[in-house]
Amino acid sequence: MNKLFIAFIALSILFCSEHIFSQGYRIDAKLKGLKDSVCYLTYYYENLNYIQDSAKINANGELVFQGKKALEQGLYNLMIGHWQSIDLLVVEQHFSIEADAKDLFNTLKFKGSRENDLFYSYQQKIIKDAQRIASIGAVSDSLLLNKQYALQYELELYKKKFIKAFEGTYAAKLIKATMPMDLPVAPKLDNGSEDPLWANQFFVEHYFDNYDLSDPRMIRTPYLYQAVGAYFEQLYFLPTDSLNHLVDKILAKTQSKTEIRKYLVTKMANFFENSKTMGHDAVFVYIMQNYYLKEPQMWDETTIKLVKERVYYLDKLLIGRKIPNVTLSDFSGKELQLHQINAKCTIVYIYSADCGHCQQFTPQLVELAQKYANKGLKVFAPIFGNDLETWQNFVKQYKMESFINTIDRTGDISFFQEFDAQYTPTIYIIDAQKKIVGKGNITIKNMEEIVRKILL
């Protein structure tokens, strides 16, 4: 009985120790050649690194990063002093590192982390082979040139074999995300020539093929952040419907209520909200309507409330919509309505007297207005604020007498909300039916192009 009791206690202790060990994280490191230095464990989020933990190296070159709560899995970086650093894959929560500080990259060894073993065995081979290829250099000798091509081919083949062999590991997913797409042979047209648009179409449809958009660990790398911006920046010229389709296609690769879906929704919404391309606000509204308001379980109540309010106002201000009417006063106190202006084309110019950009831009707009006044162009110019003296002085100083100068004497109108005037000047170009045909912080040159299309 005593033996059974002792055995039971031993098993209980073993179970408890294993349970305790499985909690939190611990990363041990032994770095030969370093001592009495502080190291930092940082994690990637988009294009920045944030400090997760710090530890001091003892006289033997040893240090420990340890915490009671498990680390979020992802790509981390070990910063050694101010002059060296190495990336670490945090999937396993307990592992150790050994290296010589004099040749950190090539002497790295891991214990208890298959992910880092895979990642660095790949990196070390890639760099070694790349150095062999580079050593051949620019040559004219055909034998050496063929050898260079063969090495390059073998290297590309190795990359693909590695990803396939270790498919599903975080290491393979990260490596795949850094690789360019394989472009298939372009299909032939009826005349036998290759389709010149094939490469562009393939780019649009397959850009995210190398990214696992079901894995939230991709957020904690710089790769996904860079990819989203780079993708849409190159497709700025596409119409709204096409961009909406691409947003849907990307998010279809994610699962509902997941961290990575929430991240991508936020990232794409921010991109189109802040885009300088006219009309991209329509994609922003589309994302808010379809991925915030239709998936409220992903967001808190405050966010949903703010989104509803933003959509309510922005949806009325999209290109093609009839601009909201507004009643303001002129210098004499007479009320004027925007919708009552009789003009083939009207520029709505919302400005502020203390805005430096407005002070530079207004003389250019005065010149444009005079140039097309006899063609049917008018400028409806509300000023932010309701100080009459400031308003009258600004109009006189910048020779704006030809404009329909207006002010909100009551202070009841929120240009910030009702006309999305988050910056000044805020500009809308509307046609005779008061439909918005142009908007945003646009240049005089672009404004003139739009005005000419309406008037001439």
Short mmCIF file of C-alpha atoms in Angstrom, two decimals:
data_model
loop_
_atom_site.label_atom_id
_atom_site.label_comp_id
_atom_site.label_asym_id
_atom_site.label_seq_id
_atom_site.Cartn_x
_atom_site.Cartn_y
_atom_site.Cartn_z
CA MET A 1 0.00 0.00 0.00
CA ASN A 2 2.86 2.32 0.88
CA LYS A 3 4.48 1.62 -2.49
CA LEU A 4 1.20 2.30 -4.30
CA PHE A 5 0.70 5.52 -2.35
CA ILE A 6 4.25 6.69 -3.13
CA ALA A 7 3.78 5.83 -6.80
CA PHE A 8 0.50 7.78 -6.84
CA ILE A 9 2.19 10.81 -5.25
CA ALA A 10 5.05 10.58 -7.76
CA LEU A 11 2.63 10.50 -10.69
CA SER A 12 0.70 13.43 -9.21
CA ILE A 13 3.89 15.46 -8.83
CA LEU A 14 4.91 14.60 -12.40
CA PHE A 15 1.49 15.61 -13.73
CA CYS A 16 1.53 18.86 -11.77
CA SER A 17 5.06 19.73 -12.85
CA GLU A 18 4.18 19.08 -16.50
CA HIS A 19 1.03 21.16 -16.14
CA ILE A 20 2.95 24.04 -14.56
CA PHE A 21 5.67 23.78 -17.22
CA SER A 22 3.08 23.99 -19.98
CA GLN A 23 1.82 27.32 -18.69
CA GLY A 24 3.37 30.59 -19.84
CA TYR A 25 6.59 30.81 -21.81
CA ARG A 26 10.31 30.36 -21.25
CA ILE A 27 13.07 31.02 -23.75
CA ASP A 28 16.61 30.25 -22.61
CA ALA A 29 19.58 31.57 -24.54
CA LYS A 30 23.34 31.08 -24.29
CA LEU A 31 25.27 33.54 -26.40
CA LYS A 32 29.00 32.91 -26.41
CA GLY A 33 31.10 36.04 -26.30
CA LEU A 34 28.50 38.26 -24.65
CA LYS A 35 28.08 39.23 -21.03
CA ASP A 36 26.51 41.91 -18.88
CA SER A 37 24.30 43.15 -21.70
CA VAL A 38 20.55 43.69 -21.93
CA CYS A 39 18.60 41.85 -24.63
CA TYR A 40 15.03 42.50 -25.77
CA LEU A 41 12.40 40.13 -27.08
CA THR A 42 10.21 42.11 -29.45
CA TYR A 43 7.24 41.15 -31.58
CA TYR A 44 6.28 42.30 -35.06
CA TYR A 45 3.06 44.12 -35.69
CA GLU A 46 2.83 45.55 -39.18
CA ASN A 47 6.00 47.53 -39.88
CA LEU A 48 6.99 48.08 -36.25
CA ASN A 49 8.52 46.12 -33.39
CA TYR A 50 7.19 46.28 -29.85
CA ILE A 51 9.04 45.16 -26.75
CA GLN A 52 7.58 42.01 -25.20
CA ASP A 53 10.25 41.24 -22.63
CA SER A 54 13.80 42.08 -21.60
CA ALA A 55 16.56 40.11 -19.89
CA LYS A 56 20.13 40.71 -18.83
CA ILE A 57 22.93 38.40 -19.98
CA ASN A 58 25.02 37.12 -17.09
CA ALA A 59 28.78 36.66 -17.01
CA ASN A 60 28.41 33.26 -18.74
CA GLY A 61 26.43 34.66 -21.64
CA GLU A 62 23.15 33.22 -20.40
CA LEU A 63 19.72 34.84 -20.27
CA VAL A 64 16.09 33.84 -19.77
CA PHE A 65 12.87 35.33 -21.09
CA GLN A 66 10.01 34.05 -18.99
CA GLY A 67 6.39 34.87 -18.31
CA LYS A 68 3.31 33.29 -16.75
CA LYS A 69 1.11 33.94 -19.78
CA ALA A 70 1.80 32.22 -23.10
CA LEU A 71 3.07 34.47 -25.89
CA GLU A 72 0.89 35.22 -28.89
CA GLN A 73 2.25 33.02 -31.65
CA GLY A 74 3.99 34.86 -34.45
CA LEU A 75 7.28 36.31 -35.68
CA TYR A 76 9.45 37.81 -32.95
CA ASN A 77 12.89 39.39 -32.89
CA LEU A 78 15.70 38.95 -30.38
CA MET A 79 17.61 42.22 -30.10
CA ILE A 80 21.10 41.73 -28.72
CA GLY A 81 22.45 45.06 -27.56
CA HIS A 82 22.21 47.74 -30.24
CA TRP A 83 24.02 46.00 -33.05
CA GLN A 84 22.63 42.51 -33.67
CA SER A 85 19.24 40.86 -33.90
CA ILE A 86 17.70 37.62 -35.10
CA ASP A 87 14.11 36.70 -35.90
CA LEU A 88 12.45 33.99 -33.85
CA LEU A 89 9.33 32.00 -34.58
CA VAL A 90 7.27 31.69 -31.41
CA VAL A 91 5.02 28.68 -31.77
CA GLU A 92 6.49 26.44 -29.09
CA GLN A 93 6.43 28.27 -25.77
CA HIS A 94 9.48 26.61 -24.20
CA PHE A 95 12.75 26.32 -26.12
CA SER A 96 16.40 27.25 -25.92
CA ILE A 97 18.92 28.97 -28.18
CA GLU A 98 22.67 28.64 -28.47
CA ALA A 99 24.94 30.77 -30.67
CA ASP A 100 28.29 32.47 -30.94
CA ALA A 101 27.89 36.24 -30.94
CA LYS A 102 30.78 36.57 -33.40
CA ASP A 103 28.84 34.66 -36.06
CA LEU A 104 25.29 34.71 -34.73
CA PHE A 105 23.39 33.66 -37.86
CA ASN A 106 25.55 30.69 -38.87
CA THR A 107 26.02 29.27 -35.37
CA LEU A 108 22.38 29.33 -34.26
CA LYS A 109 21.11 26.12 -32.69
CA PHE A 110 17.68 25.49 -31.21
CA LYS A 111 16.43 22.92 -28.78
CA GLY A 112 12.72 22.31 -28.35
CA SER A 113 11.64 24.38 -31.38
CA ARG A 114 11.11 22.51 -34.62
CA GLU A 115 9.71 25.69 -36.19
CA ASN A 116 12.94 27.63 -35.65
CA ASP A 117 15.03 24.63 -36.75
CA LEU A 118 13.13 24.58 -40.04
CA PHE A 119 13.21 28.34 -40.47
CA TYR A 120 16.95 28.71 -39.97
CA SER A 121 18.00 25.59 -41.84
CA TYR A 122 16.15 27.09 -44.80
CA GLN A 123 17.62 30.58 -44.32
CA GLN A 124 21.17 29.32 -43.93
CA LYS A 125 20.98 27.23 -47.10
CA ILE A 126 19.38 30.04 -49.12
CA ILE A 127 22.05 32.53 -48.14
CA LYS A 128 24.87 30.04 -48.73
CA ASP A 129 23.57 29.19 -52.22
CA ALA A 130 22.94 32.85 -53.04
CA GLN A 131 26.55 33.61 -52.13
CA ARG A 132 27.73 30.84 -54.46
CA ILE A 133 25.67 32.29 -57.29
CA ALA A 134 26.93 35.81 -56.59
CA SER A 135 30.55 34.61 -56.49
CA ILE A 136 30.31 33.64 -60.15
CA GLY A 137 29.45 37.27 -60.84
CA ALA A 138 28.91 38.83 -64.25
CA VAL A 139 30.60 36.44 -66.63
CA SER A 140 30.85 35.98 -70.35
CA ASP A 141 32.12 32.40 -70.19
CA SER A 142 29.27 30.17 -71.34
CA LEU A 143 30.19 27.29 -69.00
CA LEU A 144 30.18 29.52 -65.93
CA LEU A 145 27.00 31.18 -67.10
CA ASN A 146 25.28 27.81 -67.46
CA LYS A 147 26.50 26.86 -64.00
CA GLN A 148 24.99 30.07 -62.62
CA TYR A 149 21.64 29.35 -64.26
CA ALA A 150 21.72 25.76 -62.94
CA LEU A 151 22.37 26.95 -59.38
CA GLN A 152 19.55 29.48 -59.62
CA TYR A 153 17.18 26.81 -60.89
CA GLU A 154 18.19 24.41 -58.10
CA LEU A 155 17.69 27.15 -55.51
CA GLU A 156 14.17 27.92 -56.74
CA LEU A 157 13.39 24.21 -56.82
CA TYR A 158 14.63 23.82 -53.25
CA LYS A 159 12.33 26.62 -52.05
CA LYS A 160 9.28 24.95 -53.55
CA LYS A 161 10.24 21.51 -52.24
CA PHE A 162 10.78 22.91 -48.75
CA ILE A 163 7.36 24.57 -48.68
CA LYS A 164 5.68 21.41 -49.92
CA ALA A 165 7.59 19.10 -47.56
CA PHE A 166 6.77 21.16 -44.47
CA GLU A 167 3.35 22.38 -45.52
CA GLY A 168 1.25 23.47 -42.55
CA THR A 169 4.18 24.63 -40.42
CA TYR A 170 4.43 28.28 -39.54
CA ALA A 171 7.96 28.35 -40.97
CA ALA A 172 6.74 27.18 -44.38
CA LYS A 173 3.86 29.68 -44.33
CA LEU A 174 6.20 32.59 -43.60
CA ILE A 175 8.67 31.56 -46.28
CA LYS A 176 5.88 31.13 -48.83
CA ALA A 177 4.58 34.63 -48.03
CA THR A 178 7.95 36.11 -49.05
CA MET A 179 8.04 34.36 -52.41
CA PRO A 180 6.76 35.89 -55.66
CA MET A 181 3.88 34.26 -57.49
CA ASP A 182 4.60 31.74 -60.19
CA LEU A 183 3.20 33.20 -63.39
CA PRO A 184 1.82 30.49 -65.68
CA VAL A 185 2.33 30.64 -69.42
CA ALA A 186 0.00 33.20 -70.96
CA PRO A 187 -2.88 31.76 -73.00
CA LYS A 188 -2.96 32.35 -76.74
CA LEU A 189 -5.33 34.74 -78.45
CA ASP A 190 -7.20 33.80 -81.64
CA ASN A 191 -4.38 35.27 -83.73
CA GLY A 192 -1.81 33.02 -82.03
CA SER A 193 -0.11 35.72 -79.98
CA GLU A 194 0.08 35.73 -76.18
CA ASP A 195 -2.57 37.65 -74.29
CA PRO A 196 -0.82 40.92 -73.24
CA LEU A 197 -3.23 41.40 -70.32
CA TRP A 198 -2.70 37.94 -68.86
CA ALA A 199 0.00 38.94 -66.37
CA ASN A 200 -2.11 41.82 -65.02
CA GLN A 201 -5.21 39.65 -64.68
CA PHE A 202 -3.24 36.92 -62.93
CA PHE A 203 -1.79 39.47 -60.50
CA VAL A 204 -5.24 40.76 -59.59
CA GLU A 205 -6.75 37.32 -59.07
CA HIS A 206 -3.85 35.49 -57.39
CA TYR A 207 -1.88 38.10 -55.46
CA PHE A 208 -2.75 36.59 -52.06
CA ASP A 209 -2.29 32.94 -53.06
CA ASN A 210 0.95 32.71 -51.07
CA TYR A 211 -0.66 34.03 -47.88
CA ASP A 212 -2.57 31.78 -45.52
CA LEU A 213 -5.43 34.12 -44.65
CA SER A 214 -6.89 31.60 -42.24
CA ASP A 215 -3.87 31.83 -39.92
CA PRO A 216 -3.96 34.73 -37.42
CA ARG A 217 -0.21 34.41 -36.90
CA MET A 218 0.24 36.17 -40.25
CA ILE A 219 -0.89 39.38 -38.53
CA ARG A 220 2.19 39.36 -36.31
CA THR A 221 4.59 39.71 -39.23
CA PRO A 222 5.41 42.64 -41.52
CA TYR A 223 4.39 40.65 -44.61
CA LEU A 224 0.59 40.81 -44.60
CA TYR A 225 0.55 44.51 -43.71
CA GLN A 226 2.84 45.29 -46.64
CA ALA A 227 0.86 43.08 -49.01
CA VAL A 228 -2.53 44.74 -48.45
CA GLY A 229 -1.19 48.24 -49.08
CA ALA A 230 0.95 47.22 -52.06
CA TYR A 231 -1.95 45.38 -53.69
CA PHE A 232 -4.53 48.14 -53.63
CA GLU A 233 -2.02 50.91 -54.35
CA GLN A 234 -1.38 49.26 -57.72
CA LEU A 235 -5.10 48.91 -58.45
CA TYR A 236 -6.16 52.49 -57.70
CA PHE A 237 -7.54 52.89 -61.24
CA LEU A 238 -10.15 50.13 -60.97
CA PRO A 239 -13.84 51.10 -60.71
CA THR A 240 -15.60 50.85 -57.37
CA ASP A 241 -17.52 47.67 -58.19
CA SER A 242 -14.29 45.87 -59.10
CA LEU A 243 -12.59 46.96 -55.88
CA ASN A 244 -15.61 45.84 -53.86
CA HIS A 245 -15.37 42.44 -55.56
CA LEU A 246 -11.69 42.14 -54.65
CA VAL A 247 -12.41 43.05 -51.02
CA ASP A 248 -15.02 40.28 -50.95
CA LYS A 249 -12.63 37.82 -52.56
CA ILE A 250 -9.88 38.47 -50.01
CA LEU A 251 -12.24 38.19 -47.05
CA ALA A 252 -13.74 35.00 -48.45
CA LYS A 253 -10.40 33.35 -47.66
CA THR A 254 -10.94 34.10 -43.96
CA GLN A 255 -13.39 32.62 -41.51
CA SER A 256 -16.08 34.64 -39.78
CA LYS A 257 -15.46 35.99 -36.28
CA THR A 258 -11.70 35.43 -36.54
CA GLU A 259 -8.88 37.76 -35.57
CA ILE A 260 -7.39 37.83 -39.05
CA ARG A 261 -10.76 38.66 -40.65
CA LYS A 262 -11.19 41.57 -38.25
CA TYR A 263 -7.65 42.71 -39.00
CA LEU A 264 -8.13 42.64 -42.79
CA VAL A 265 -11.49 44.41 -42.60
CA THR A 266 -9.92 47.17 -40.51
CA LYS A 267 -6.83 47.41 -42.72
CA MET A 268 -8.78 47.68 -45.98
CA ALA A 269 -11.28 50.12 -44.48
CA ASN A 270 -8.42 52.35 -43.33
CA PHE A 271 -6.78 52.16 -46.74
CA PHE A 272 -9.85 53.31 -48.65
CA GLU A 273 -10.87 55.88 -46.06
CA ASN A 274 -7.48 57.58 -46.34
CA SER A 275 -6.96 57.03 -50.06
CA LYS A 276 -6.30 60.15 -52.12
CA THR A 277 -7.98 58.56 -55.15
CA MET A 278 -11.33 60.17 -55.84
CA GLY A 279 -14.24 57.76 -55.36
CA HIS A 280 -12.46 55.36 -53.02
CA ASP A 281 -14.70 56.50 -50.19
CA ALA A 282 -17.42 54.40 -51.85
CA VAL A 283 -15.35 51.26 -51.16
CA PHE A 284 -14.92 52.44 -47.57
CA VAL A 285 -18.70 52.76 -47.22
CA TYR A 286 -19.15 49.31 -48.81
CA ILE A 287 -16.80 47.73 -46.26
CA MET A 288 -18.55 49.44 -43.35
CA GLN A 289 -21.98 48.38 -44.56
CA ASN A 290 -21.05 44.77 -45.30
CA TYR A 291 -18.35 43.91 -42.78
CA TYR A 292 -19.07 46.12 -39.80
CA LEU A 293 -22.84 46.51 -39.75
CA LYS A 294 -23.56 43.00 -41.08
CA GLU A 295 -21.03 41.35 -38.77
CA PRO A 296 -21.61 43.26 -35.52
CA GLN A 297 -20.39 40.32 -33.41
CA MET A 298 -16.81 41.22 -34.40
CA TRP A 299 -17.00 44.74 -32.98
CA ASP A 300 -17.90 46.49 -29.76
CA GLU A 301 -21.07 48.56 -29.39
CA THR A 302 -19.24 51.89 -29.57
CA THR A 303 -17.64 50.96 -32.88
CA ILE A 304 -20.96 49.89 -34.37
CA LYS A 305 -22.59 53.12 -33.23
CA LEU A 306 -19.86 55.26 -34.79
CA VAL A 307 -19.93 53.25 -38.03
CA LYS A 308 -23.73 53.66 -38.36
CA GLU A 309 -23.37 57.40 -37.95
CA ARG A 310 -20.47 57.61 -40.42
CA VAL A 311 -22.29 55.54 -43.05
CA TYR A 312 -25.45 57.64 -42.64
CA TYR A 313 -23.61 60.79 -43.69
CA LEU A 314 -21.02 59.40 -46.10
CA ASP A 315 -23.52 57.42 -48.17
CA LYS A 316 -25.18 60.71 -49.15
CA LEU A 317 -21.87 62.18 -50.33
CA LEU A 318 -20.68 59.52 -52.77
CA ILE A 319 -20.02 60.37 -56.40
CA GLY A 320 -23.30 60.11 -58.32
CA ARG A 321 -25.45 61.07 -55.32
CA LYS A 322 -27.37 64.35 -55.18
CA ILE A 323 -25.51 66.55 -52.73
CA PRO A 324 -27.39 67.32 -49.48
CA ASN A 325 -29.08 70.70 -49.49
CA VAL A 326 -28.00 73.37 -47.05
CA THR A 327 -29.41 76.80 -46.19
CA LEU A 328 -26.87 79.52 -45.34
CA SER A 329 -26.71 83.32 -45.26
CA ASP A 330 -24.95 85.87 -47.46
CA PHE A 331 -23.41 89.18 -46.31
CA SER A 332 -26.80 90.89 -46.14
CA GLY A 333 -28.32 88.11 -44.06
CA LYS A 334 -30.36 86.74 -46.93
CA GLU A 335 -30.81 82.98 -46.84
CA LEU A 336 -29.48 80.96 -49.79
CA GLN A 337 -30.02 77.29 -50.57
CA LEU A 338 -27.41 75.22 -52.37
CA HIS A 339 -30.04 73.43 -54.44
CA GLN A 340 -31.49 76.73 -55.69
CA ILE A 341 -28.27 77.80 -57.43
CA ASN A 342 -28.86 77.93 -61.15
CA ALA A 343 -25.63 76.78 -62.77
CA LYS A 344 -24.43 74.11 -65.20
CA CYS A 345 -21.62 73.37 -62.77
CA THR A 346 -21.09 74.41 -59.16
CA ILE A 347 -17.98 74.07 -57.03
CA VAL A 348 -18.80 73.78 -53.33
CA TYR A 349 -15.78 75.20 -51.53
CA ILE A 350 -15.81 74.68 -47.75
CA TYR A 351 -12.86 76.54 -46.26
CA SER A 352 -11.46 78.02 -43.08
CA ALA A 353 -9.93 81.49 -42.71
CA ASP A 354 -7.00 80.21 -40.62
CA CYS A 355 -6.21 77.31 -42.96
CA GLY A 356 -2.83 77.78 -44.64
CA HIS A 357 -3.73 75.53 -47.56
CA CYS A 358 -6.95 77.51 -48.10
CA GLN A 359 -4.96 80.73 -48.24
CA GLN A 360 -2.76 79.28 -50.98
CA PHE A 361 -5.58 77.56 -52.85
CA THR A 362 -8.20 80.32 -52.89
CA PRO A 363 -6.42 82.61 -55.43
CA GLN A 364 -6.16 79.65 -57.83
CA LEU A 365 -9.87 78.93 -57.45
CA VAL A 366 -10.71 82.61 -58.05
CA GLU A 367 -8.79 82.43 -61.32
CA LEU A 368 -10.55 79.21 -62.35
CA ALA A 369 -13.97 80.63 -61.51
CA GLN A 370 -13.32 83.74 -63.61
CA LYS A 371 -12.07 81.63 -66.51
CA TYR A 372 -15.30 79.62 -66.76
CA ALA A 373 -17.86 82.09 -65.36
CA ASN A 374 -19.37 82.78 -68.77
CA LYS A 375 -19.62 79.01 -69.45
CA GLY A 376 -21.91 78.38 -66.48
CA LEU A 377 -19.55 77.81 -63.53
CA LYS A 378 -20.34 79.14 -60.04
CA VAL A 379 -18.61 78.72 -56.69
CA PHE A 380 -20.67 78.23 -53.54
CA ALA A 381 -18.30 79.02 -50.67
CA PRO A 382 -19.32 78.33 -47.05
CA ILE A 383 -16.80 79.28 -44.38
CA PHE A 384 -16.14 77.27 -41.22
CA GLY A 385 -17.18 79.27 -38.17
CA ASN A 386 -19.58 82.21 -37.83
CA ASP A 387 -17.36 85.22 -37.08
CA LEU A 388 -18.65 87.84 -39.55
CA GLU A 389 -15.63 90.14 -39.42
CA THR A 390 -13.13 87.34 -40.06
CA TRP A 391 -15.28 86.11 -42.96
CA GLN A 392 -15.65 89.52 -44.60
CA ASN A 393 -11.93 90.27 -44.27
CA PHE A 394 -10.97 86.94 -45.85
CA VAL A 395 -13.33 87.43 -48.80
CA LYS A 396 -11.96 90.91 -49.41
CA GLN A 397 -8.30 89.91 -49.02
CA TYR A 398 -8.53 87.01 -51.47
CA LYS A 399 -10.85 88.78 -53.95
CA MET A 400 -13.64 86.22 -53.62
CA GLU A 401 -16.44 88.66 -54.52
CA SER A 402 -17.42 86.58 -57.58
CA PHE A 403 -18.19 83.59 -55.32
CA ILE A 404 -21.52 82.93 -53.65
CA ASN A 405 -20.06 83.60 -50.19
CA THR A 406 -22.07 82.09 -47.35
CA ILE A 407 -21.93 81.53 -43.61
CA ASP A 408 -23.87 79.60 -40.99
CA ARG A 409 -24.92 82.42 -38.67
CA THR A 410 -26.79 80.03 -36.36
CA GLY A 411 -23.94 77.58 -35.86
CA ASP A 412 -26.40 74.70 -36.21
CA ILE A 413 -24.82 73.08 -39.28
CA SER A 414 -22.02 70.55 -38.82
CA PHE A 415 -19.96 70.70 -42.01
CA PHE A 416 -17.68 68.14 -40.39
CA GLN A 417 -20.46 65.54 -40.38
CA GLU A 418 -22.95 66.60 -43.04
CA PHE A 419 -20.30 67.29 -45.70
CA ASP A 420 -17.49 65.13 -44.29
CA ALA A 421 -15.34 68.25 -44.05
CA GLN A 422 -12.61 66.63 -41.97
CA TYR A 423 -10.01 68.88 -43.58
CA THR A 424 -10.07 72.22 -45.34
CA PRO A 425 -10.62 73.00 -48.02
CA THR A 426 -13.24 70.34 -48.69
CA ILE A 427 -14.42 70.47 -52.29
CA TYR A 428 -17.39 69.07 -54.19
CA ILE A 429 -18.07 69.57 -57.89
CA ILE A 430 -21.73 69.16 -58.80
CA ASP A 431 -23.61 69.30 -62.10
CA ALA A 432 -26.83 71.11 -63.00
CA GLN A 433 -28.90 68.39 -61.29
CA LYS A 434 -26.76 68.85 -58.14
CA LYS A 435 -25.24 65.41 -58.51
CA ILE A 436 -21.68 64.99 -57.23
CA VAL A 437 -19.23 64.42 -60.08
CA GLY A 438 -16.00 65.21 -58.25
CA LYS A 439 -14.83 65.62 -54.67
CA GLY A 440 -11.97 65.57 -52.25
CA ASN A 441 -8.75 67.43 -51.68
CA ILE A 442 -8.08 67.76 -55.41
CA THR A 443 -5.75 70.01 -57.36
CA ILE A 444 -6.82 72.92 -59.53
CA LYS A 445 -5.66 71.00 -62.58
CA ASN A 446 -7.90 68.04 -61.77
CA MET A 447 -10.78 70.34 -60.91
CA GLU A 448 -10.49 72.06 -64.28
CA GLU A 449 -10.54 68.72 -66.08
CA ILE A 450 -13.82 67.80 -64.37
CA VAL A 451 -15.33 71.26 -64.90
CA ARG A 452 -14.48 71.18 -68.62
CA LYS A 453 -16.21 67.82 -69.05
CA ILE A 454 -19.41 69.30 -67.64
CA LEU A 455 -19.31 72.69 -69.33
CA LEU A 456 -17.72 72.08 -72.72
#
